[in-house]
Structure formats: structure tokens, C-alpha cells
Amino acid sequence: TTYAAGDHLGVLPRNSIDLIRRVMVRFALDGGQYVTIIPNSGAHTHLPIDEPAPVIGVLGSCVELQDVAGRDDIATMARHTADPAQKAALEELAGDGEAAQQRYRDEVYAPNRSVLDLLEAFPGCALPFAEFLDLLPALRPRYYSISSSPLASPDACSITAGVLQAPARSGTGTFTGVSSAYLAHQPVGGTVFVFMRKPTIAFHPPENPHVPMIMIGAGTGVAPFRGFLQERAALAGQGVPVARSLLFFGCRNRESDLLYADELRDYQDRG
């Protein structure tokens, strides 16, 4: 495939083994089990259907396990809860009243609690595994700005990202980003499924290299601009006169956020 500076790389991630293990413990599943999913409607599904599939594969590559639980999800959990106190607590979170909606925002939405989090918090809920799968959305691709230029790296592209791993907003355990952790744990030479995507808004270096370029990382981070500077440095290396480039970006942590400072200065000096 080919790409241009400013394009996005779509990564098809996998859920971590720790997340998968939590599901298997909660539903008393075995790692060697297969499941056969039979659709009950003609609607499209992101799940493998009508043939045996390894449960680890379904949980690993088909569904989002960390999305925040919706109020409809919680209402479904309440219907499968026999314990009166736990059932009442779930119904209070799923209710339509203003107090219930505020409770949901404070106790579920703001702390980003998933269906799995709530199942662990309400052990009296006997939600069947099939219905649990039905509640989960498809595992989405994650998009990263490509941080290289094909003029400098014609046979490869790079992305520049940090691993999301921090104390969970719920106050229990650690929240780890699905895709960033997946990429970080890949071995050198490992296989990752990816695809190229043009950004929905035109975002690339000026076609005319004689036009000065000012880059401001207002939410984009430094990643795409690394590719822009690579491109101008490569053009300069070919003898093309290029205009001056200026890069401005925010820095929360000097040690980690300035990882590419010397490299970017070098590109600017050459471009």
C-alpha cells in the first residue's frame, strides 16, 4: 500500500489477556471452549456466526470490553438479578428520573465503568454469557496519525503514541488502553493488522515546498508534524529549496514529551 504525510494508520487491536481472563472468571468459562453463535435476526453482526469459534478469539478480537455501560445495559442486568438490594441498586442506575440519571452519570459514566466492571460489583447478577455478548459493541479500529513521510521511509511508516495506563477513574485497579497496550506488547517483527485512511479534513504539508509552514499541535500531538518535517528534510536533501518550518506543541512532561526534540530540530535545520 502507499501513504502520504498526514494520513492515518488504522490499527485493529486485540483485548488484553487480563481483560479476557476477567470475563472468563466471571462466567466460569474455560480457555479451550468454543462457542457457536446463532443470530436471532437478519441484522448484521460483528460476531462470528453459525460455526464454532474459540471463546478467547471472540473476546479478544470481536468486542469492546471497556466501553462504558449504558443505561439499557444496566436495565438488562437488573432483569437478571434476584438479590433484592442489588436489583434495586441497578434499577436506580437505569431509571428515567432526574435523580437516577444523575446517579448514573456520577457512578457509571464519569468513572467509565463497563458492563464487566458492574458484573464484578454486583455478583448477584446472573446475566447469561450470550446476553453479555449481545450487549457489547464491535471492537473498533484505532486511528493514529502517521509520523513519517514516504519520501524518507518509502517502504515503512511509523506512528508515535504513548501507552495509556493509569489508575482507573472508578478508583479500582488500573485502566489500560486497548490499542496502545496491544502495540506496546508486540514483539519486534510481530504481525499487526492495519490499513491506511485519508483524514476527513485535508491535513498534509503544503504542496508547494516554498510556502512557509507553521505547525501548532493543538490536540494533534507531535506525531503528524514529525512526518511533515521529515518530508521537507527529504526534499531539501534532494536539493529542493524549502521554506522555513516552525513547530509549536504543548509539553506536560519534559522527559517523555521531548523524546523527539533533537530529531525534530535536525529536520528543521535540514529543511
PDB file of C-alpha atoms in Angstrom:
ATOM      1  CA  THR A   1       0.000   0.000   0.000  1.00  0.00           C
ATOM      2  CA  THR A   2       1.022   3.638  -0.169  1.00  0.00           C
ATOM      3  CA  TYR A   3       0.512   6.655   2.066  1.00  0.00           C
ATOM      4  CA  ALA A   4       1.113  10.384   2.248  1.00  0.00           C
ATOM      5  CA  ALA A   5       2.344  12.527   5.115  1.00  0.00           C
ATOM      6  CA  GLY A   6      -0.699  13.354   7.243  1.00  0.00           C
ATOM      7  CA  ASP A   7      -2.592  10.121   6.540  1.00  0.00           C
ATOM      8  CA  HIS A   8      -3.918   7.916   9.333  1.00  0.00           C
ATOM      9  CA  LEU A   9      -2.998   4.340  10.148  1.00  0.00           C
ATOM     10  CA  GLY A  10      -5.972   2.289  11.315  1.00  0.00           C
ATOM     11  CA  VAL A  11      -4.960  -0.429  13.776  1.00  0.00           C
ATOM     12  CA  LEU A  12      -7.161  -3.451  14.504  1.00  0.00           C
ATOM     13  CA  PRO A  13      -6.277  -4.106  18.148  1.00  0.00           C
ATOM     14  CA  ARG A  14      -6.855  -7.068  20.430  1.00  0.00           C
ATOM     15  CA  ASN A  15      -8.133  -7.048  24.013  1.00  0.00           C
ATOM     16  CA  SER A  16      -5.553  -7.906  26.629  1.00  0.00           C
ATOM     17  CA  ILE A  17      -5.375 -11.339  28.208  1.00  0.00           C
ATOM     18  CA  ASP A  18      -6.071  -9.730  31.594  1.00  0.00           C
ATOM     19  CA  LEU A  19      -9.422  -8.379  30.354  1.00  0.00           C
ATOM     20  CA  ILE A  20     -10.279 -11.707  28.747  1.00  0.00           C
ATOM     21  CA  ARG A  21      -9.386 -13.546  31.942  1.00  0.00           C
ATOM     22  CA  ARG A  22     -11.743 -11.334  33.955  1.00  0.00           C
ATOM     23  CA  VAL A  23     -14.639 -12.267  31.655  1.00  0.00           C
ATOM     24  CA  MET A  24     -13.796 -15.959  31.793  1.00  0.00           C
ATOM     25  CA  VAL A  25     -13.611 -15.925  35.583  1.00  0.00           C
ATOM     26  CA  ARG A  26     -16.910 -14.040  35.881  1.00  0.00           C
ATOM     27  CA  PHE A  27     -18.751 -16.500  33.596  1.00  0.00           C
ATOM     28  CA  ALA A  28     -16.819 -19.628  34.660  1.00  0.00           C
ATOM     29  CA  LEU A  29     -15.557 -20.243  31.138  1.00  0.00           C
ATOM     30  CA  ASP A  30     -12.649 -22.443  30.102  1.00  0.00           C
ATOM     31  CA  GLY A  31      -9.830 -21.218  27.878  1.00  0.00           C
ATOM     32  CA  GLY A  32     -10.287 -24.113  25.483  1.00  0.00           C
ATOM     33  CA  GLN A  33     -14.030 -23.637  24.986  1.00  0.00           C
ATOM     34  CA  TYR A  34     -15.665 -22.912  21.643  1.00  0.00           C
ATOM     35  CA  VAL A  35     -18.978 -21.130  21.211  1.00  0.00           C
ATOM     36  CA  THR A  36     -21.456 -21.271  18.362  1.00  0.00           C
ATOM     37  CA  ILE A  37     -23.393 -18.039  17.951  1.00  0.00           C
ATOM     38  CA  ILE A  38     -26.746 -18.353  16.188  1.00  0.00           C
ATOM     39  CA  PRO A  39     -28.296 -14.998  15.185  1.00  0.00           C
ATOM     40  CA  ASN A  40     -31.921 -14.421  16.127  1.00  0.00           C
ATOM     41  CA  SER A  41     -32.491 -11.792  13.437  1.00  0.00           C
ATOM     42  CA  GLY A  42     -31.281 -10.926   9.964  1.00  0.00           C
ATOM     43  CA  ALA A  43     -29.357  -7.895  11.197  1.00  0.00           C
ATOM     44  CA  HIS A  44     -25.635  -7.639  10.532  1.00  0.00           C
ATOM     45  CA  THR A  45     -23.438  -8.731  13.427  1.00  0.00           C
ATOM     46  CA  HIS A  46     -19.763  -8.275  14.219  1.00  0.00           C
ATOM     47  CA  LEU A  47     -19.679 -11.710  15.838  1.00  0.00           C
ATOM     48  CA  PRO A  48     -18.745 -14.955  14.067  1.00  0.00           C
ATOM     49  CA  ILE A  49     -21.971 -16.876  13.500  1.00  0.00           C
ATOM     50  CA  ASP A  50     -23.203 -20.390  12.707  1.00  0.00           C
ATOM     51  CA  GLU A  51     -19.879 -22.119  13.300  1.00  0.00           C
ATOM     52  CA  PRO A  52     -17.756 -22.931  16.354  1.00  0.00           C
ATOM     53  CA  ALA A  53     -15.383 -20.137  17.333  1.00  0.00           C
ATOM     54  CA  PRO A  54     -12.858 -20.115  20.198  1.00  0.00           C
ATOM     55  CA  VAL A  55     -14.249 -18.079  23.054  1.00  0.00           C
ATOM     56  CA  ILE A  56     -10.833 -16.459  23.586  1.00  0.00           C
ATOM     57  CA  GLY A  57     -10.860 -15.295  19.964  1.00  0.00           C
ATOM     58  CA  VAL A  58     -14.357 -13.830  20.251  1.00  0.00           C
ATOM     59  CA  LEU A  59     -13.445 -11.937  23.428  1.00  0.00           C
ATOM     60  CA  GLY A  60     -10.043 -10.938  22.110  1.00  0.00           C
ATOM     61  CA  SER A  61     -10.833  -9.586  18.670  1.00  0.00           C
ATOM     62  CA  CYS A  62     -14.586  -9.064  18.242  1.00  0.00           C
ATOM     63  CA  VAL A  63     -15.983  -6.973  21.113  1.00  0.00           C
ATOM     64  CA  GLU A  64     -15.249  -3.886  23.188  1.00  0.00           C
ATOM     65  CA  LEU A  65     -14.835  -4.918  26.820  1.00  0.00           C
ATOM     66  CA  GLN A  66     -14.067  -1.498  28.335  1.00  0.00           C
ATOM     67  CA  ASP A  67     -16.802   0.720  26.848  1.00  0.00           C
ATOM     68  CA  VAL A  68     -18.875   2.469  29.486  1.00  0.00           C
ATOM     69  CA  ALA A  69     -22.106   0.611  30.304  1.00  0.00           C
ATOM     70  CA  GLY A  70     -25.278   2.235  29.002  1.00  0.00           C
ATOM     71  CA  ARG A  71     -28.473   2.584  30.993  1.00  0.00           C
ATOM     72  CA  ASP A  72     -30.163  -0.026  28.780  1.00  0.00           C
ATOM     73  CA  ASP A  73     -27.296  -2.421  29.591  1.00  0.00           C
ATOM     74  CA  ILE A  74     -27.848  -1.837  33.300  1.00  0.00           C
ATOM     75  CA  ALA A  75     -31.596  -2.419  32.928  1.00  0.00           C
ATOM     76  CA  THR A  76     -30.810  -5.778  31.301  1.00  0.00           C
ATOM     77  CA  MET A  77     -28.527  -6.634  34.214  1.00  0.00           C
ATOM     78  CA  ALA A  78     -31.283  -5.714  36.679  1.00  0.00           C
ATOM     79  CA  ARG A  79     -33.689  -8.148  34.997  1.00  0.00           C
ATOM     80  CA  HIS A  80     -31.221 -10.956  35.672  1.00  0.00           C
ATOM     81  CA  THR A  81     -30.596 -10.055  39.314  1.00  0.00           C
ATOM     82  CA  ALA A  82     -32.531 -11.911  42.014  1.00  0.00           C
ATOM     83  CA  ASP A  83     -30.923 -10.285  45.068  1.00  0.00           C
ATOM     84  CA  PRO A  84     -33.428  -7.546  46.080  1.00  0.00           C
ATOM     85  CA  ALA A  85     -30.837  -4.997  47.233  1.00  0.00           C
ATOM     86  CA  GLN A  86     -28.612  -5.382  44.172  1.00  0.00           C
ATOM     87  CA  LYS A  87     -31.599  -5.380  41.823  1.00  0.00           C
ATOM     88  CA  ALA A  88     -32.865  -2.147  43.379  1.00  0.00           C
ATOM     89  CA  ALA A  89     -29.412  -0.541  43.088  1.00  0.00           C
ATOM     90  CA  LEU A  90     -29.195  -1.431  39.395  1.00  0.00           C
ATOM     91  CA  GLU A  91     -32.720  -0.182  38.739  1.00  0.00           C
ATOM     92  CA  GLU A  92     -31.822   3.117  40.409  1.00  0.00           C
ATOM     93  CA  LEU A  93     -28.922   3.493  37.973  1.00  0.00           C
ATOM     94  CA  ALA A  94     -31.109   2.669  34.968  1.00  0.00           C
ATOM     95  CA  GLY A  95     -34.152   4.744  35.925  1.00  0.00           C
ATOM     96  CA  ASP A  96     -35.591   7.627  33.877  1.00  0.00           C
ATOM     97  CA  GLY A  97     -35.936  10.170  36.682  1.00  0.00           C
ATOM     98  CA  GLU A  98     -33.569  13.087  37.100  1.00  0.00           C
ATOM     99  CA  ALA A  99     -32.080  11.612  40.287  1.00  0.00           C
ATOM    100  CA  ALA A 100     -31.473   8.263  38.576  1.00  0.00           C
ATOM    101  CA  GLN A 101     -29.827   9.939  35.585  1.00  0.00           C
ATOM    102  CA  GLN A 102     -27.547  11.935  37.879  1.00  0.00           C
ATOM    103  CA  ARG A 103     -26.675   8.772  39.799  1.00  0.00           C
ATOM    104  CA  TYR A 104     -25.815   7.066  36.509  1.00  0.00           C
ATOM    105  CA  ARG A 105     -23.574   9.963  35.471  1.00  0.00           C
ATOM    106  CA  ASP A 106     -21.797  10.024  38.838  1.00  0.00           C
ATOM    107  CA  GLU A 107     -21.441   6.282  39.434  1.00  0.00           C
ATOM    108  CA  VAL A 108     -21.100   4.818  35.940  1.00  0.00           C
ATOM    109  CA  TYR A 109     -20.475   7.353  33.170  1.00  0.00           C
ATOM    110  CA  ALA A 110     -17.934   9.636  34.861  1.00  0.00           C
ATOM    111  CA  PRO A 111     -15.845   6.768  36.321  1.00  0.00           C
ATOM    112  CA  ASN A 112     -16.115   4.918  32.967  1.00  0.00           C
ATOM    113  CA  ARG A 113     -17.456   1.668  34.419  1.00  0.00           C
ATOM    114  CA  SER A 114     -18.064  -1.080  31.878  1.00  0.00           C
ATOM    115  CA  VAL A 115     -20.622  -3.892  31.938  1.00  0.00           C
ATOM    116  CA  LEU A 116     -17.803  -6.146  33.133  1.00  0.00           C
ATOM    117  CA  ASP A 117     -16.975  -3.716  35.963  1.00  0.00           C
ATOM    118  CA  LEU A 118     -20.616  -3.709  37.048  1.00  0.00           C
ATOM    119  CA  LEU A 119     -20.911  -7.505  36.856  1.00  0.00           C
ATOM    120  CA  GLU A 120     -17.971  -7.752  39.237  1.00  0.00           C
ATOM    121  CA  ALA A 121     -19.538  -5.149  41.525  1.00  0.00           C
ATOM    122  CA  PHE A 122     -22.943  -6.904  41.505  1.00  0.00           C
ATOM    123  CA  PRO A 123     -22.195 -10.617  41.896  1.00  0.00           C
ATOM    124  CA  GLY A 124     -25.911 -11.336  42.335  1.00  0.00           C
ATOM    125  CA  CYS A 125     -26.498 -10.589  38.651  1.00  0.00           C
ATOM    126  CA  ALA A 126     -26.863 -13.859  36.706  1.00  0.00           C
ATOM    127  CA  LEU A 127     -26.583 -12.349  33.230  1.00  0.00           C
ATOM    128  CA  PRO A 128     -26.100 -15.225  30.757  1.00  0.00           C
ATOM    129  CA  PHE A 129     -22.908 -15.132  28.715  1.00  0.00           C
ATOM    130  CA  ALA A 130     -24.907 -14.996  25.460  1.00  0.00           C
ATOM    131  CA  GLU A 131     -26.696 -11.833  26.602  1.00  0.00           C
ATOM    132  CA  PHE A 132     -23.414 -10.348  27.810  1.00  0.00           C
ATOM    133  CA  LEU A 133     -22.003 -10.743  24.277  1.00  0.00           C
ATOM    134  CA  ASP A 134     -25.168  -9.181  22.887  1.00  0.00           C
ATOM    135  CA  LEU A 135     -24.568  -6.032  24.943  1.00  0.00           C
ATOM    136  CA  LEU A 136     -21.039  -5.471  23.677  1.00  0.00           C
ATOM    137  CA  PRO A 137     -20.297  -3.290  20.628  1.00  0.00           C
ATOM    138  CA  ALA A 138     -17.841  -4.326  17.939  1.00  0.00           C
ATOM    139  CA  LEU A 139     -14.151  -3.817  18.673  1.00  0.00           C
ATOM    140  CA  ARG A 140     -13.324  -0.610  16.813  1.00  0.00           C
ATOM    141  CA  PRO A 141     -10.155   0.190  14.887  1.00  0.00           C
ATOM    142  CA  ARG A 142      -7.987   2.869  16.464  1.00  0.00           C
ATOM    143  CA  TYR A 143      -6.607   5.622  14.236  1.00  0.00           C
ATOM    144  CA  TYR A 144      -3.129   7.074  14.582  1.00  0.00           C
ATOM    145  CA  SER A 145      -1.551   9.922  12.660  1.00  0.00           C
ATOM    146  CA  ILE A 146       1.323   8.551  10.620  1.00  0.00           C
ATOM    147  CA  SER A 147       4.502  10.207  11.903  1.00  0.00           C
ATOM    148  CA  SER A 148       6.738   9.616   8.893  1.00  0.00           C
ATOM    149  CA  SER A 149       6.946  10.646   5.252  1.00  0.00           C
ATOM    150  CA  PRO A 150       7.074   8.246   2.308  1.00  0.00           C
ATOM    151  CA  LEU A 151       9.873  10.411   0.897  1.00  0.00           C
ATOM    152  CA  ALA A 152      12.006   9.429   3.897  1.00  0.00           C
ATOM    153  CA  SER A 153      10.531   5.957   4.516  1.00  0.00           C
ATOM    154  CA  PRO A 154       9.117   4.620   1.220  1.00  0.00           C
ATOM    155  CA  ASP A 155       8.807   1.029   2.462  1.00  0.00           C
ATOM    156  CA  ALA A 156       7.613   1.672   6.019  1.00  0.00           C
ATOM    157  CA  CYS A 157       5.605   4.071   8.127  1.00  0.00           C
ATOM    158  CA  SER A 158       5.757   4.961  11.790  1.00  0.00           C
ATOM    159  CA  ILE A 159       3.281   6.058  14.424  1.00  0.00           C
ATOM    160  CA  THR A 160       4.142   7.973  17.578  1.00  0.00           C
ATOM    161  CA  ALA A 161       1.929   7.258  20.574  1.00  0.00           C
ATOM    162  CA  GLY A 162       2.051   6.863  24.319  1.00  0.00           C
ATOM    163  CA  VAL A 163       0.748   3.850  26.226  1.00  0.00           C
ATOM    164  CA  LEU A 164      -2.405   4.720  28.154  1.00  0.00           C
ATOM    165  CA  GLN A 165      -2.020   3.150  31.588  1.00  0.00           C
ATOM    166  CA  ALA A 166      -3.258   4.997  34.653  1.00  0.00           C
ATOM    167  CA  PRO A 167      -5.343   4.490  37.804  1.00  0.00           C
ATOM    168  CA  ALA A 168      -8.936   3.788  36.750  1.00  0.00           C
ATOM    169  CA  ARG A 169     -11.341   6.673  37.250  1.00  0.00           C
ATOM    170  CA  SER A 170     -13.583   4.282  39.177  1.00  0.00           C
ATOM    171  CA  GLY A 171     -10.895   4.152  41.878  1.00  0.00           C
ATOM    172  CA  THR A 172     -10.411   0.394  41.447  1.00  0.00           C
ATOM    173  CA  GLY A 173      -7.420  -1.017  39.627  1.00  0.00           C
ATOM    174  CA  THR A 174      -5.646   0.309  36.537  1.00  0.00           C
ATOM    175  CA  PHE A 175      -7.156   1.365  33.225  1.00  0.00           C
ATOM    176  CA  THR A 176      -5.064   0.317  30.240  1.00  0.00           C
ATOM    177  CA  GLY A 177      -5.720   1.499  26.714  1.00  0.00           C
ATOM    178  CA  VAL A 178      -6.711  -1.356  24.413  1.00  0.00           C
ATOM    179  CA  SER A 179      -4.716  -0.432  21.327  1.00  0.00           C
ATOM    180  CA  SER A 180      -1.707   1.343  22.829  1.00  0.00           C
ATOM    181  CA  ALA A 181      -1.035  -1.562  25.203  1.00  0.00           C
ATOM    182  CA  TYR A 182      -1.588  -4.075  22.394  1.00  0.00           C
ATOM    183  CA  LEU A 183       1.013  -2.332  20.239  1.00  0.00           C
ATOM    184  CA  ALA A 184       3.445  -1.909  23.124  1.00  0.00           C
ATOM    185  CA  HIS A 185       3.415  -5.645  23.828  1.00  0.00           C
ATOM    186  CA  GLN A 186       4.022  -6.720  20.238  1.00  0.00           C
ATOM    187  CA  PRO A 187       7.404  -8.383  19.716  1.00  0.00           C
ATOM    188  CA  VAL A 188       9.857  -6.989  17.195  1.00  0.00           C
ATOM    189  CA  GLY A 189       8.814  -8.475  13.863  1.00  0.00           C
ATOM    190  CA  GLY A 190       5.308  -9.273  15.122  1.00  0.00           C
ATOM    191  CA  THR A 191       2.225  -9.013  12.896  1.00  0.00           C
ATOM    192  CA  VAL A 192      -0.371  -6.280  13.337  1.00  0.00           C
ATOM    193  CA  PHE A 193      -3.419  -5.819  11.108  1.00  0.00           C
ATOM    194  CA  VAL A 194      -3.608  -2.240   9.833  1.00  0.00           C
ATOM    195  CA  PHE A 195      -4.980  -0.154   6.978  1.00  0.00           C
ATOM    196  CA  MET A 196      -4.488   3.355   5.620  1.00  0.00           C
ATOM    197  CA  ARG A 197      -7.114   6.098   5.820  1.00  0.00           C
ATOM    198  CA  LYS A 198      -7.168   9.621   4.458  1.00  0.00           C
ATOM    199  CA  PRO A 199      -8.166  12.138   7.156  1.00  0.00           C
ATOM    200  CA  THR A 200     -11.673  13.520   6.776  1.00  0.00           C
ATOM    201  CA  ILE A 201     -10.233  17.061   6.793  1.00  0.00           C
ATOM    202  CA  ALA A 202      -7.359  17.825   4.428  1.00  0.00           C
ATOM    203  CA  PHE A 203      -4.280  17.659   6.629  1.00  0.00           C
ATOM    204  CA  HIS A 204      -0.941  17.496   4.886  1.00  0.00           C
ATOM    205  CA  PRO A 205       2.090  19.678   4.188  1.00  0.00           C
ATOM    206  CA  PRO A 206       1.651  22.423   1.585  1.00  0.00           C
ATOM    207  CA  GLU A 207       2.119  21.015  -1.899  1.00  0.00           C
ATOM    208  CA  ASN A 208       4.469  23.888  -2.669  1.00  0.00           C
ATOM    209  CA  PRO A 209       7.617  23.398  -0.519  1.00  0.00           C
ATOM    210  CA  HIS A 210       8.446  27.103  -0.999  1.00  0.00           C
ATOM    211  CA  VAL A 211       5.481  28.011   1.237  1.00  0.00           C
ATOM    212  CA  PRO A 212       6.486  28.543   4.893  1.00  0.00           C
ATOM    213  CA  MET A 213       4.912  26.009   7.248  1.00  0.00           C
ATOM    214  CA  ILE A 214       3.731  26.746  10.792  1.00  0.00           C
ATOM    215  CA  MET A 215       2.649  23.671  12.762  1.00  0.00           C
ATOM    216  CA  ILE A 216       0.702  24.040  16.015  1.00  0.00           C
ATOM    217  CA  GLY A 217      -0.066  20.873  17.973  1.00  0.00           C
ATOM    218  CA  ALA A 218      -3.445  21.938  19.290  1.00  0.00           C
ATOM    219  CA  GLY A 219      -4.785  18.478  20.041  1.00  0.00           C
ATOM    220  CA  THR A 220      -2.988  16.638  17.245  1.00  0.00           C
ATOM    221  CA  GLY A 221       0.160  15.975  19.220  1.00  0.00           C
ATOM    222  CA  VAL A 222       3.558  15.996  17.576  1.00  0.00           C
ATOM    223  CA  ALA A 223       3.071  12.812  15.523  1.00  0.00           C
ATOM    224  CA  PRO A 224       1.868  14.139  12.136  1.00  0.00           C
ATOM    225  CA  PHE A 225       4.280  17.073  12.244  1.00  0.00           C
ATOM    226  CA  ARG A 226       7.208  14.690  12.589  1.00  0.00           C
ATOM    227  CA  GLY A 227       6.134  13.336   9.194  1.00  0.00           C
ATOM    228  CA  PHE A 228       5.745  16.846   7.763  1.00  0.00           C
ATOM    229  CA  LEU A 229       9.269  17.794   8.849  1.00  0.00           C
ATOM    230  CA  GLN A 230      10.648  14.512   7.525  1.00  0.00           C
ATOM    231  CA  GLU A 231       9.107  15.322   4.161  1.00  0.00           C
ATOM    232  CA  ARG A 232      10.648  18.778   3.953  1.00  0.00           C
ATOM    233  CA  ALA A 233      14.015  17.468   5.140  1.00  0.00           C
ATOM    234  CA  ALA A 234      13.890  14.781   2.438  1.00  0.00           C
ATOM    235  CA  LEU A 235      13.066  17.397  -0.207  1.00  0.00           C
ATOM    236  CA  ALA A 236      15.924  19.562   0.990  1.00  0.00           C
ATOM    237  CA  GLY A 237      18.192  16.532   0.770  1.00  0.00           C
ATOM    238  CA  GLN A 238      17.197  16.220  -2.889  1.00  0.00           C
ATOM    239  CA  GLY A 239      18.270  19.796  -3.487  1.00  0.00           C
ATOM    240  CA  VAL A 240      14.760  21.302  -3.478  1.00  0.00           C
ATOM    241  CA  PRO A 241      14.662  24.788  -1.887  1.00  0.00           C
ATOM    242  CA  VAL A 242      12.205  24.653   1.026  1.00  0.00           C
ATOM    243  CA  ALA A 243      10.752  27.444   3.127  1.00  0.00           C
ATOM    244  CA  ARG A 244      11.189  27.755   6.867  1.00  0.00           C
ATOM    245  CA  SER A 245       9.153  25.476   9.178  1.00  0.00           C
ATOM    246  CA  LEU A 246       8.102  26.292  12.751  1.00  0.00           C
ATOM    247  CA  LEU A 247       6.659  23.765  15.222  1.00  0.00           C
ATOM    248  CA  PHE A 248       4.785  24.642  18.423  1.00  0.00           C
ATOM    249  CA  PHE A 249       3.450  21.938  20.742  1.00  0.00           C
ATOM    250  CA  GLY A 250       2.467  21.504  24.359  1.00  0.00           C
ATOM    251  CA  CYS A 251       4.585  19.626  26.879  1.00  0.00           C
ATOM    252  CA  ARG A 252       3.219  18.057  30.068  1.00  0.00           C
ATOM    253  CA  ASN A 253       6.308  16.037  30.922  1.00  0.00           C
ATOM    254  CA  ARG A 254       9.647  17.320  29.682  1.00  0.00           C
ATOM    255  CA  GLU A 255      11.426  13.957  29.896  1.00  0.00           C
ATOM    256  CA  SER A 256       8.864  11.973  27.855  1.00  0.00           C
ATOM    257  CA  ASP A 257       7.298  14.667  25.663  1.00  0.00           C
ATOM    258  CA  LEU A 258      10.659  15.861  24.344  1.00  0.00           C
ATOM    259  CA  LEU A 259      11.659  12.373  23.220  1.00  0.00           C
ATOM    260  CA  TYR A 260      11.957  13.523  19.601  1.00  0.00           C
ATOM    261  CA  ALA A 261      13.264  17.054  20.274  1.00  0.00           C
ATOM    262  CA  ASP A 262      16.757  16.530  18.868  1.00  0.00           C
ATOM    263  CA  GLU A 263      15.429  14.655  15.846  1.00  0.00           C
ATOM    264  CA  LEU A 264      12.848  17.350  15.068  1.00  0.00           C
ATOM    265  CA  ARG A 265      15.455  20.101  15.419  1.00  0.00           C
ATOM    266  CA  ASP A 266      17.636  18.185  12.982  1.00  0.00           C
ATOM    267  CA  TYR A 267      14.792  18.002  10.458  1.00  0.00           C
ATOM    268  CA  GLN A 268      14.166  21.728  10.874  1.00  0.00           C
ATOM    269  CA  ASP A 269      17.844  22.509  10.427  1.00  0.00           C
ATOM    270  CA  ARG A 270      17.977  20.431   7.255  1.00  0.00           C
ATOM    271  CA  GLY A 271      14.636  21.813   5.996  1.00  0.00           C
TER     272      GLY A 271
END
